[in-house]
Short mmCIF file of C-alpha atoms and ligand atoms in Angstrom, two decimals:
data_model
loop_
_atom_site.label_atom_id
_atom_site.label_comp_id
_atom_site.label_asym_id
_atom_site.label_seq_id
_atom_site.Cartn_x
_atom_site.Cartn_y
_atom_site.Cartn_z
CA MET A 1 86.39 101.93 118.22
CA SER A 2 89.57 103.40 116.91
CA VAL A 3 86.93 106.50 114.84
CA LEU A 4 88.26 109.78 117.47
CA ILE A 5 91.93 108.91 117.48
CA ASP A 6 94.30 109.18 114.84
CA PRO A 7 96.98 106.44 114.78
CA TYR A 8 99.55 107.99 112.96
CA GLU A 9 99.27 111.26 115.58
CA GLU A 10 99.93 108.99 118.27
CA ALA A 11 102.94 106.92 115.94
CA LYS A 12 104.43 110.42 116.07
CA LYS A 13 103.96 111.59 119.74
CA GLN A 14 105.49 107.90 120.05
CA LEU A 15 108.38 108.54 117.63
CA ARG A 16 108.57 112.53 119.37
CA GLU A 17 108.53 111.33 122.62
CA THR A 18 111.75 108.81 121.60
CA VAL A 19 113.76 111.49 119.82
CA GLU A 20 113.83 113.84 123.31
CA LEU A 21 114.61 110.97 125.39
CA LEU A 22 117.55 110.16 123.12
CA GLY A 23 118.78 114.25 122.86
CA LEU A 24 118.39 113.81 118.83
CA GLY A 25 117.71 117.02 116.82
CA GLU A 26 114.54 118.67 115.22
CA ASP A 27 116.01 116.65 111.64
CA VAL A 28 116.03 113.10 112.94
CA TYR A 29 111.39 113.64 113.71
CA GLU A 30 111.78 115.14 110.72
CA ALA A 31 112.88 112.62 108.72
CA LEU A 32 111.47 109.96 110.70
CA ALA A 33 107.81 111.38 110.95
CA VAL A 34 106.68 111.01 107.26
CA PRO A 35 107.02 107.55 105.24
CA GLU A 36 109.26 107.69 102.79
CA ARG A 37 106.45 106.46 99.93
CA LEU A 38 102.75 106.31 100.27
CA VAL A 39 100.40 105.05 97.62
CA GLN A 40 97.06 104.63 97.49
CA VAL A 41 95.26 102.72 94.62
CA ARG A 42 91.33 102.19 93.66
CA ILE A 43 90.46 98.48 93.05
CA PRO A 44 87.83 97.85 91.39
CA VAL A 45 86.34 94.35 91.63
CA ARG A 46 83.59 92.33 89.65
CA MET A 47 81.43 90.89 92.39
CA ASP A 48 79.53 87.96 91.99
CA ASP A 49 75.96 89.48 90.75
CA GLY A 50 77.82 91.71 88.20
CA THR A 51 78.15 95.22 88.76
CA VAL A 52 81.32 96.69 90.14
CA LYS A 53 82.33 98.07 93.20
CA THR A 54 84.59 100.31 93.33
CA PHE A 55 87.60 99.30 97.01
CA ILE A 56 90.69 101.92 97.82
CA GLY A 57 93.85 100.44 99.11
CA TRP A 58 97.42 102.03 100.57
CA ARG A 59 101.05 100.82 100.81
CA SER A 60 102.72 102.60 102.81
CA GLN A 61 106.71 102.24 102.68
CA HIS A 62 108.27 104.04 106.02
CA ASN A 63 111.56 103.65 105.88
CA SER A 64 114.26 101.67 104.41
CA ALA A 65 117.13 102.18 106.39
CA LEU A 66 117.32 98.66 107.39
CA GLY A 67 116.60 96.95 104.55
CA PRO A 68 113.38 96.60 101.75
CA TYR A 69 109.91 97.31 103.43
CA LYS A 70 108.47 94.34 105.84
CA GLY A 71 104.91 94.58 106.48
CA GLY A 72 101.42 92.90 106.16
CA ILE A 73 98.06 93.98 104.78
CA ARG A 74 94.86 94.87 106.18
CA TYR A 75 91.69 94.02 105.10
CA HIS A 76 89.15 96.25 107.10
CA PRO A 77 86.22 98.43 106.90
CA ASP A 78 87.99 101.41 109.20
CA THR A 79 90.79 101.60 107.52
CA THR A 80 92.93 104.73 106.53
CA ALA A 81 95.49 106.16 104.74
CA ASN A 82 96.50 107.27 108.36
CA GLU A 83 96.18 103.94 109.68
CA VAL A 84 98.52 102.15 107.53
CA ILE A 85 101.33 105.29 107.88
CA ALA A 86 100.97 104.63 111.80
CA LEU A 87 101.64 100.72 111.46
CA SER A 88 104.59 101.20 109.00
CA MET A 89 105.87 103.36 110.89
CA TRP A 90 105.63 100.60 114.10
CA MET A 91 106.82 97.86 111.23
CA THR A 92 110.47 100.25 110.68
CA TRP A 93 110.66 100.17 114.98
CA LYS A 94 109.58 96.50 115.39
CA CYS A 95 112.21 95.12 112.48
CA SER A 96 114.88 97.21 114.25
CA LEU A 97 114.14 96.26 117.67
CA ALA A 98 114.32 92.46 116.31
CA GLY A 99 117.48 92.54 114.85
CA LEU A 100 115.99 91.82 111.28
CA PRO A 101 117.66 93.53 107.98
CA TYR A 102 113.82 95.11 107.10
CA GLY A 103 112.79 98.59 106.78
CA GLY A 104 108.90 99.25 108.00
CA GLY A 105 105.91 98.93 105.09
CA LYS A 106 102.15 98.39 106.15
CA GLY A 107 99.35 98.26 103.69
CA GLY A 108 95.90 98.02 103.51
CA VAL A 109 92.37 98.34 102.19
CA ARG A 110 88.93 99.89 103.37
CA VAL A 111 86.77 96.66 102.93
CA ASP A 112 84.73 94.66 105.19
CA PRO A 113 85.80 90.83 103.95
CA LYS A 114 83.24 89.20 106.12
CA LYS A 115 80.66 90.42 103.49
CA LEU A 116 82.39 89.21 99.93
CA SER A 117 82.22 85.69 98.70
CA ILE A 118 85.38 83.97 98.62
CA LYS A 119 85.63 84.71 94.84
CA GLU A 120 85.10 88.72 95.04
CA LEU A 121 87.73 88.28 97.85
CA GLU A 122 90.16 86.25 95.41
CA ARG A 123 89.41 89.16 92.49
CA LEU A 124 90.13 92.23 95.40
CA SER A 125 93.19 90.22 96.65
CA ARG A 126 94.43 90.16 92.80
CA GLY A 127 93.66 93.57 91.82
CA TYR A 128 94.94 95.22 94.78
CA PHE A 129 98.50 92.90 93.82
CA ALA A 130 98.64 93.97 90.51
CA ALA A 131 97.91 97.67 91.66
CA ILE A 132 100.91 97.95 93.96
CA SER A 133 103.07 95.08 91.85
CA GLU A 134 105.72 98.26 90.81
CA ILE A 135 106.84 98.74 94.31
CA VAL A 136 106.68 95.65 96.21
CA GLY A 137 109.21 92.70 95.04
CA GLU A 138 111.62 90.17 97.08
CA ASP A 139 114.03 92.54 97.69
CA LEU A 140 112.17 95.84 97.73
CA ASP A 141 108.71 95.63 99.60
CA ILE A 142 107.62 92.10 101.10
CA PRO A 143 103.94 92.09 102.68
CA ALA A 144 102.78 89.54 105.02
CA PRO A 145 99.41 88.89 106.51
CA ASP A 146 97.35 91.08 109.03
CA VAL A 147 94.04 91.94 109.87
CA TYR A 148 91.48 89.98 108.38
CA THR A 149 94.28 88.61 105.56
CA ASN A 150 95.75 85.09 105.81
CA PRO A 151 97.76 82.34 104.13
CA GLN A 152 95.21 81.98 101.04
CA VAL A 153 95.43 85.77 100.35
CA MET A 154 99.27 85.36 100.21
CA ALA A 155 98.65 82.41 97.76
CA TRP A 156 96.61 85.18 95.38
CA TYR A 157 99.13 87.32 96.22
CA LEU A 158 101.71 85.50 94.90
CA ASP A 159 100.36 83.81 91.78
CA GLU A 160 99.04 87.19 91.19
CA TYR A 161 102.80 88.63 90.88
CA SER A 162 104.20 85.67 89.30
CA LYS A 163 101.83 86.21 86.44
CA ILE A 164 102.78 90.10 86.01
CA LYS A 165 107.30 89.05 86.23
CA ARG A 166 106.69 86.14 84.63
CA GLY A 167 108.78 84.45 86.99
CA PHE A 168 108.56 82.36 90.72
CA TYR A 169 109.54 85.12 93.20
CA PHE A 170 108.76 82.94 96.90
CA GLY A 171 110.07 85.51 98.53
CA VAL A 172 107.96 88.47 97.47
CA VAL A 173 105.32 87.85 100.38
CA THR A 174 105.31 85.64 103.63
CA GLY A 175 102.79 84.24 105.73
CA LYS A 176 102.53 81.72 102.21
CA PRO A 177 100.82 78.28 102.81
CA VAL A 178 103.18 75.55 103.71
CA GLU A 179 102.77 74.24 99.63
CA LEU A 180 104.27 77.44 98.48
CA GLY A 181 107.04 78.16 100.16
CA GLY A 182 105.51 78.85 103.88
CA LEU A 183 105.70 77.51 107.00
CA MET A 184 104.06 75.81 109.46
CA THR A 185 105.27 78.06 112.23
CA ARG A 186 104.30 81.18 111.30
CA VAL A 187 100.50 80.89 112.12
CA ILE A 188 101.40 80.63 115.36
CA SER A 189 104.52 82.78 115.70
CA THR A 190 102.92 86.28 116.43
CA GLY A 191 100.88 84.36 119.66
CA LEU A 192 103.32 82.68 120.49
CA GLY A 193 105.71 85.42 120.90
CA THR A 194 103.20 87.26 122.62
CA ALA A 195 102.71 84.58 125.14
CA ILE A 196 106.39 84.06 125.55
CA THR A 197 106.48 87.81 126.37
CA ALA A 198 103.46 88.33 128.57
CA LYS A 199 105.06 85.37 130.47
CA GLU A 200 108.60 86.78 131.05
CA ALA A 201 107.01 89.85 132.21
CA ALA A 202 104.66 87.85 134.22
CA LYS A 203 107.61 86.13 136.02
CA ARG A 204 109.53 89.60 136.73
CA VAL A 205 106.17 91.94 137.66
CA LEU A 206 104.26 88.92 139.23
CA GLY A 207 106.90 86.11 140.19
CA GLY A 208 105.45 83.97 137.46
CA VAL A 209 102.73 83.55 135.08
CA GLU A 210 101.26 79.97 136.22
CA GLY A 211 98.16 80.18 138.01
CA ARG A 212 97.81 83.61 136.80
CA THR A 213 94.76 85.16 135.45
CA VAL A 214 94.62 86.40 132.01
CA ALA A 215 91.94 87.96 129.35
CA VAL A 216 92.25 88.47 126.09
CA GLN A 217 91.11 90.86 123.47
CA GLY A 218 90.61 89.36 120.05
CA PHE A 219 90.55 85.82 118.95
CA GLY A 220 92.10 85.61 116.31
CA ASN A 221 95.73 84.84 114.86
CA VAL A 222 97.24 86.45 117.83
CA GLY A 223 94.79 86.34 120.27
CA TYR A 224 93.46 82.29 119.94
CA TYR A 225 97.19 81.25 119.58
CA ALA A 226 98.53 83.87 122.68
CA ALA A 227 95.42 82.28 124.85
CA LEU A 228 96.69 78.73 123.56
CA PHE A 229 100.10 78.65 124.51
CA LEU A 230 99.33 81.28 128.04
CA GLU A 231 97.40 77.99 129.35
CA GLU A 232 99.76 75.59 128.01
CA MET A 233 102.21 77.65 129.74
CA GLY A 234 100.01 77.13 133.10
CA ALA A 235 97.88 80.66 133.31
CA ARG A 236 93.99 80.83 133.64
CA VAL A 237 92.75 82.17 130.44
CA VAL A 238 89.61 83.50 131.84
CA ALA A 239 88.08 85.16 129.10
CA VAL A 240 88.11 86.40 125.36
CA SER A 241 86.66 87.87 123.15
CA ASP A 242 85.97 88.50 119.30
CA SER A 243 84.35 91.17 117.32
CA ARG A 244 81.01 90.53 118.51
CA GLY A 245 81.70 90.17 122.16
CA GLY A 246 83.51 88.54 125.16
CA ILE A 247 83.04 85.07 127.29
CA PHE A 248 84.05 84.66 130.55
CA ASN A 249 84.57 82.18 132.87
CA PRO A 250 86.64 82.60 136.65
CA ASP A 251 87.77 78.79 136.42
CA GLY A 252 89.40 79.13 133.23
CA LEU A 253 88.05 78.44 129.53
CA HIS A 254 89.48 75.38 127.97
CA ILE A 255 90.78 77.34 124.77
CA PRO A 256 90.49 74.46 121.78
CA ASP A 257 86.94 73.81 123.37
CA VAL A 258 86.18 77.69 122.71
CA MET A 259 88.15 77.43 118.96
CA GLU A 260 86.34 74.74 118.61
CA PHE A 261 82.91 76.32 118.91
CA LYS A 262 83.66 79.47 117.50
CA ASN A 263 84.73 77.23 114.73
CA LYS A 264 81.02 76.11 114.37
CA THR A 265 78.95 79.24 114.90
CA GLY A 266 81.73 82.26 113.55
CA THR A 267 82.08 83.69 117.03
CA VAL A 268 82.87 82.76 121.13
CA VAL A 269 79.62 84.70 122.21
CA GLY A 270 76.81 82.25 123.34
CA TYR A 271 79.70 79.02 124.35
CA PRO A 272 78.05 77.04 126.73
CA LYS A 273 80.70 76.66 129.32
CA ALA A 274 81.27 80.40 129.96
CA GLN A 275 79.66 81.77 133.06
CA ARG A 276 78.56 85.12 131.58
CA HIS A 277 79.03 87.54 128.40
CA VAL A 278 81.68 90.41 128.26
CA SER A 279 81.41 93.14 125.84
CA ASN A 280 84.76 94.14 124.44
CA GLU A 281 84.92 97.55 126.64
CA GLU A 282 84.57 94.74 129.48
CA ILE A 283 87.10 92.75 128.72
CA LEU A 284 90.11 95.19 129.31
CA GLU A 285 88.97 96.29 132.56
CA LEU A 286 88.27 92.24 134.71
CA LYS A 287 90.10 91.61 137.86
CA VAL A 288 93.15 89.97 135.66
CA ASP A 289 96.99 89.64 136.21
CA VAL A 290 97.91 89.57 133.22
CA LEU A 291 95.77 91.45 130.12
CA VAL A 292 95.95 90.81 126.48
CA PRO A 293 95.07 92.86 123.84
CA SER A 294 95.14 91.59 120.33
CA ALA A 295 92.64 93.13 118.26
CA ILE A 296 93.09 96.50 117.15
CA GLU A 297 94.09 100.17 117.60
CA ASN A 298 93.51 102.54 120.61
CA VAL A 299 91.00 100.90 122.62
CA ILE A 300 92.75 101.74 126.13
CA THR A 301 92.42 105.10 126.02
CA LYS A 302 92.67 108.01 128.70
CA SER A 303 88.48 107.39 129.82
CA ASN A 304 89.31 103.32 130.54
CA ALA A 305 93.01 103.15 131.51
CA LYS A 306 92.40 103.77 135.34
CA ASN A 307 89.78 101.06 134.95
CA VAL A 308 92.51 98.02 133.94
CA LYS A 309 93.25 96.06 136.83
CA ALA A 310 95.99 93.75 135.18
CA LYS A 311 99.93 94.37 136.37
CA VAL A 312 100.97 93.13 133.19
CA ILE A 313 100.04 94.19 129.56
CA SER A 314 101.26 92.51 126.35
CA GLU A 315 100.09 94.09 123.27
CA GLY A 316 99.40 91.13 120.65
CA ALA A 317 97.78 94.03 118.33
CA ASN A 318 99.36 96.89 116.82
CA GLY A 319 98.94 100.14 119.33
CA PRO A 320 96.16 99.18 121.47
CA THR A 321 97.63 101.49 124.17
CA THR A 322 97.06 105.19 123.16
CA VAL A 323 100.30 107.76 124.60
CA GLU A 324 97.39 108.95 127.40
CA ALA A 325 96.46 106.18 128.34
CA GLU A 326 99.76 104.77 129.00
CA LYS A 327 100.97 107.18 131.11
CA ILE A 328 98.06 107.00 133.19
CA LEU A 329 98.97 103.04 133.41
CA THR A 330 102.92 104.05 134.31
CA GLU A 331 101.80 105.85 137.27
CA MET A 332 99.93 102.92 137.99
CA GLY A 333 102.88 100.53 138.00
CA VAL A 334 101.44 98.22 134.83
CA VAL A 335 104.26 97.02 133.33
CA ILE A 336 103.35 97.22 129.26
CA VAL A 337 105.06 94.97 126.66
CA PRO A 338 105.13 97.18 123.67
CA ASP A 339 103.35 95.70 120.11
CA ILE A 340 106.64 96.21 118.82
CA LEU A 341 108.22 93.38 121.06
CA ALA A 342 105.32 91.36 121.98
CA ASN A 343 103.58 90.94 118.58
CA ALA A 344 107.23 90.76 117.25
CA GLY A 345 107.21 86.63 116.41
CA GLY A 346 105.33 87.20 113.17
CA VAL A 347 107.32 89.31 111.92
CA ILE A 348 110.11 87.09 113.26
CA MET A 349 109.01 84.23 111.45
CA SER A 350 108.78 85.88 108.25
CA HIS A 351 112.28 86.58 108.30
CA ILE A 352 113.26 82.95 108.04
CA GLU A 353 110.64 82.39 105.84
CA TRP A 354 111.83 84.86 103.81
CA VAL A 355 115.53 83.56 103.80
CA ASN A 356 114.44 79.69 103.63
CA ASN A 357 112.98 80.61 100.45
CA ARG A 358 115.58 82.47 98.87
CA MET A 359 118.14 79.40 100.29
CA GLY A 360 116.15 77.46 97.93
CA GLY A 361 114.31 75.26 101.82
CA TRP A 362 116.65 74.61 104.18
CA ILE A 363 115.11 74.82 107.75
CA THR A 364 112.51 72.21 109.37
CA GLU A 365 110.05 73.64 111.07
CA GLU A 366 111.62 73.12 114.44
CA GLU A 367 114.58 74.57 113.70
CA ALA A 368 112.24 77.52 112.57
CA ARG A 369 110.64 77.73 116.30
CA ARG A 370 113.65 78.07 117.96
CA LYS A 371 115.28 80.53 116.15
CA LEU A 372 111.63 82.51 116.87
CA GLU A 373 111.89 81.51 120.63
CA GLU A 374 115.76 82.69 120.96
CA ARG A 375 114.99 86.46 118.77
CA MET A 376 112.23 86.86 120.82
CA MET A 377 113.93 85.88 124.16
CA ASN A 378 117.04 88.06 123.05
CA SER A 379 114.76 91.12 122.58
CA PHE A 380 112.60 90.91 125.51
CA ASN A 381 115.89 90.71 127.35
CA ASN A 382 117.81 93.80 125.82
CA VAL A 383 115.20 95.89 126.09
CA TRP A 384 114.22 95.47 129.67
CA LYS A 385 118.06 95.85 130.46
CA PHE A 386 117.94 99.04 128.73
CA TRP A 387 114.77 99.81 131.03
CA GLU A 388 115.94 98.70 134.26
CA SER A 389 119.14 100.38 133.72
CA LYS A 390 118.87 103.18 131.76
CA LEU A 391 115.67 104.56 132.20
CA ASP A 392 113.56 106.05 135.49
CA GLN A 393 110.74 103.17 135.41
CA LYS A 394 108.34 105.27 137.42
CA LYS A 395 108.14 108.17 134.32
CA HIS A 396 108.42 105.20 131.32
CA ASN A 397 107.35 102.13 130.57
CA LEU A 398 108.91 99.21 128.44
CA ARG A 399 107.92 101.33 125.33
CA ALA A 400 110.10 103.91 125.76
CA ALA A 401 113.28 101.60 126.16
CA ALA A 402 111.86 99.47 122.85
CA TYR A 403 111.55 102.72 121.00
CA ALA A 404 114.97 103.64 121.91
CA VAL A 405 116.62 100.65 121.11
CA ALA A 406 115.04 100.75 118.13
CA VAL A 407 114.95 104.41 116.20
CA ASP A 408 118.45 104.52 117.83
CA ARG A 409 119.44 101.55 115.20
CA VAL A 410 117.77 103.15 112.35
CA VAL A 411 119.01 106.49 112.82
CA LYS A 412 122.22 105.10 112.96
CA ALA A 413 121.87 103.09 109.55
CA MET A 414 120.75 106.27 108.20
CA LYS A 415 123.46 108.38 109.35
CA LEU A 416 126.29 106.00 108.01
CA LYS A 417 123.99 106.20 104.64
CA GLY A 418 124.49 109.67 104.70
CA VAL A 419 120.71 110.44 104.74
CA LEU A 420 120.91 112.15 108.06
N1 LIG B 501 101.28 91.98 110.30
C1 LIG B 501 102.33 91.43 111.12
C2 LIG B 501 102.48 92.44 112.09
O1 LIG B 501 102.20 93.63 112.29
C3 LIG B 501 103.94 90.71 110.42
C4 LIG B 501 104.20 91.31 109.34
C5 LIG B 501 104.73 90.89 108.42
O2 LIG B 501 105.52 89.15 109.36
O3 LIG B 501 105.98 91.30 107.56
O4 LIG B 501 103.57 92.43 112.54
#
């Protein structure tokens, strides 16, 4: 899906538009268009059959004006250096928008983790983290989970790092298992945040989310919890999908039940209480009120944007809508809650976890969740206010407002430091 569109080119276009919107100069664009550092590593992994397979990974550190680099690490067969750079740039804006003391970073390994055994996955994870151990650290660059990585992978990273550095640095990664300094709420936080922003947008555009129909593309950590919380909020989730395809039931799916089925079979496809199967392309074009793309980037493009029927899109994934698609959707009056706002719940909870680690454990799960909800709401309201008061809503979507707020903060910090 993402083969033809380069996410880095997309990220640069978004930056270019924001720089123009804010009336900033070419020097600002140039300083922000390239990452501060991009590291490529080779990871030789001893496979279970005794052979050695070599994988390639990257860590992109886009910007540190506001603090240490922060962002996840993904394992995906299509990952490229340019994808990782784009994702690291989006992290810079995401952290800035959420008001966190972090810059932006992202890592990726080009691998299909579904084809590895658990031991091979562990060796790959330890190998990758050892290879980037010189450039990460509690105050330097703090990775976290992303596509196809999880708390177990973070535990291996933490352990590998502890061995190399001969000390226990809980704060070097976030999204850890609870036993190793993680917070239970971290797993639900991105999806919860996406559901909150979808609900807030639906309130303003459709008069409320209750009884509204929702389609969710992606049934991983983000999509599953977004669907679950939207269902809890009173919405009718009529379609969900995973990498193998999707399911549809106009009367609504029962999300925990669908997950139980997926846990048993490995996919939502074939769920017996669905009325019919839908493809990953079709799910984006269903007649629903709210669409939540929560899988990968570049799924809504100029070729299918005009077929989108939803009035609200909340981007659980990073970069699911291309720049050209967004122009079409904006003309159609579709309100898009952009990724840097809609999926910021994960990194917001990562920050709470990181602070908690460094304070020796002080927060309760209830407090953590309350803080997350509060910060999501504040971010959403700020962006909405900026959009309503400062921009022509027929020409610009919420993304323009979110980017304006986020880029402005980074540029101010760079100016104060004398970088610009
Ligand atoms: N990978 C997540 C994201 O794209 C979370 C990053 C983090 O917690 O550092 O926002």
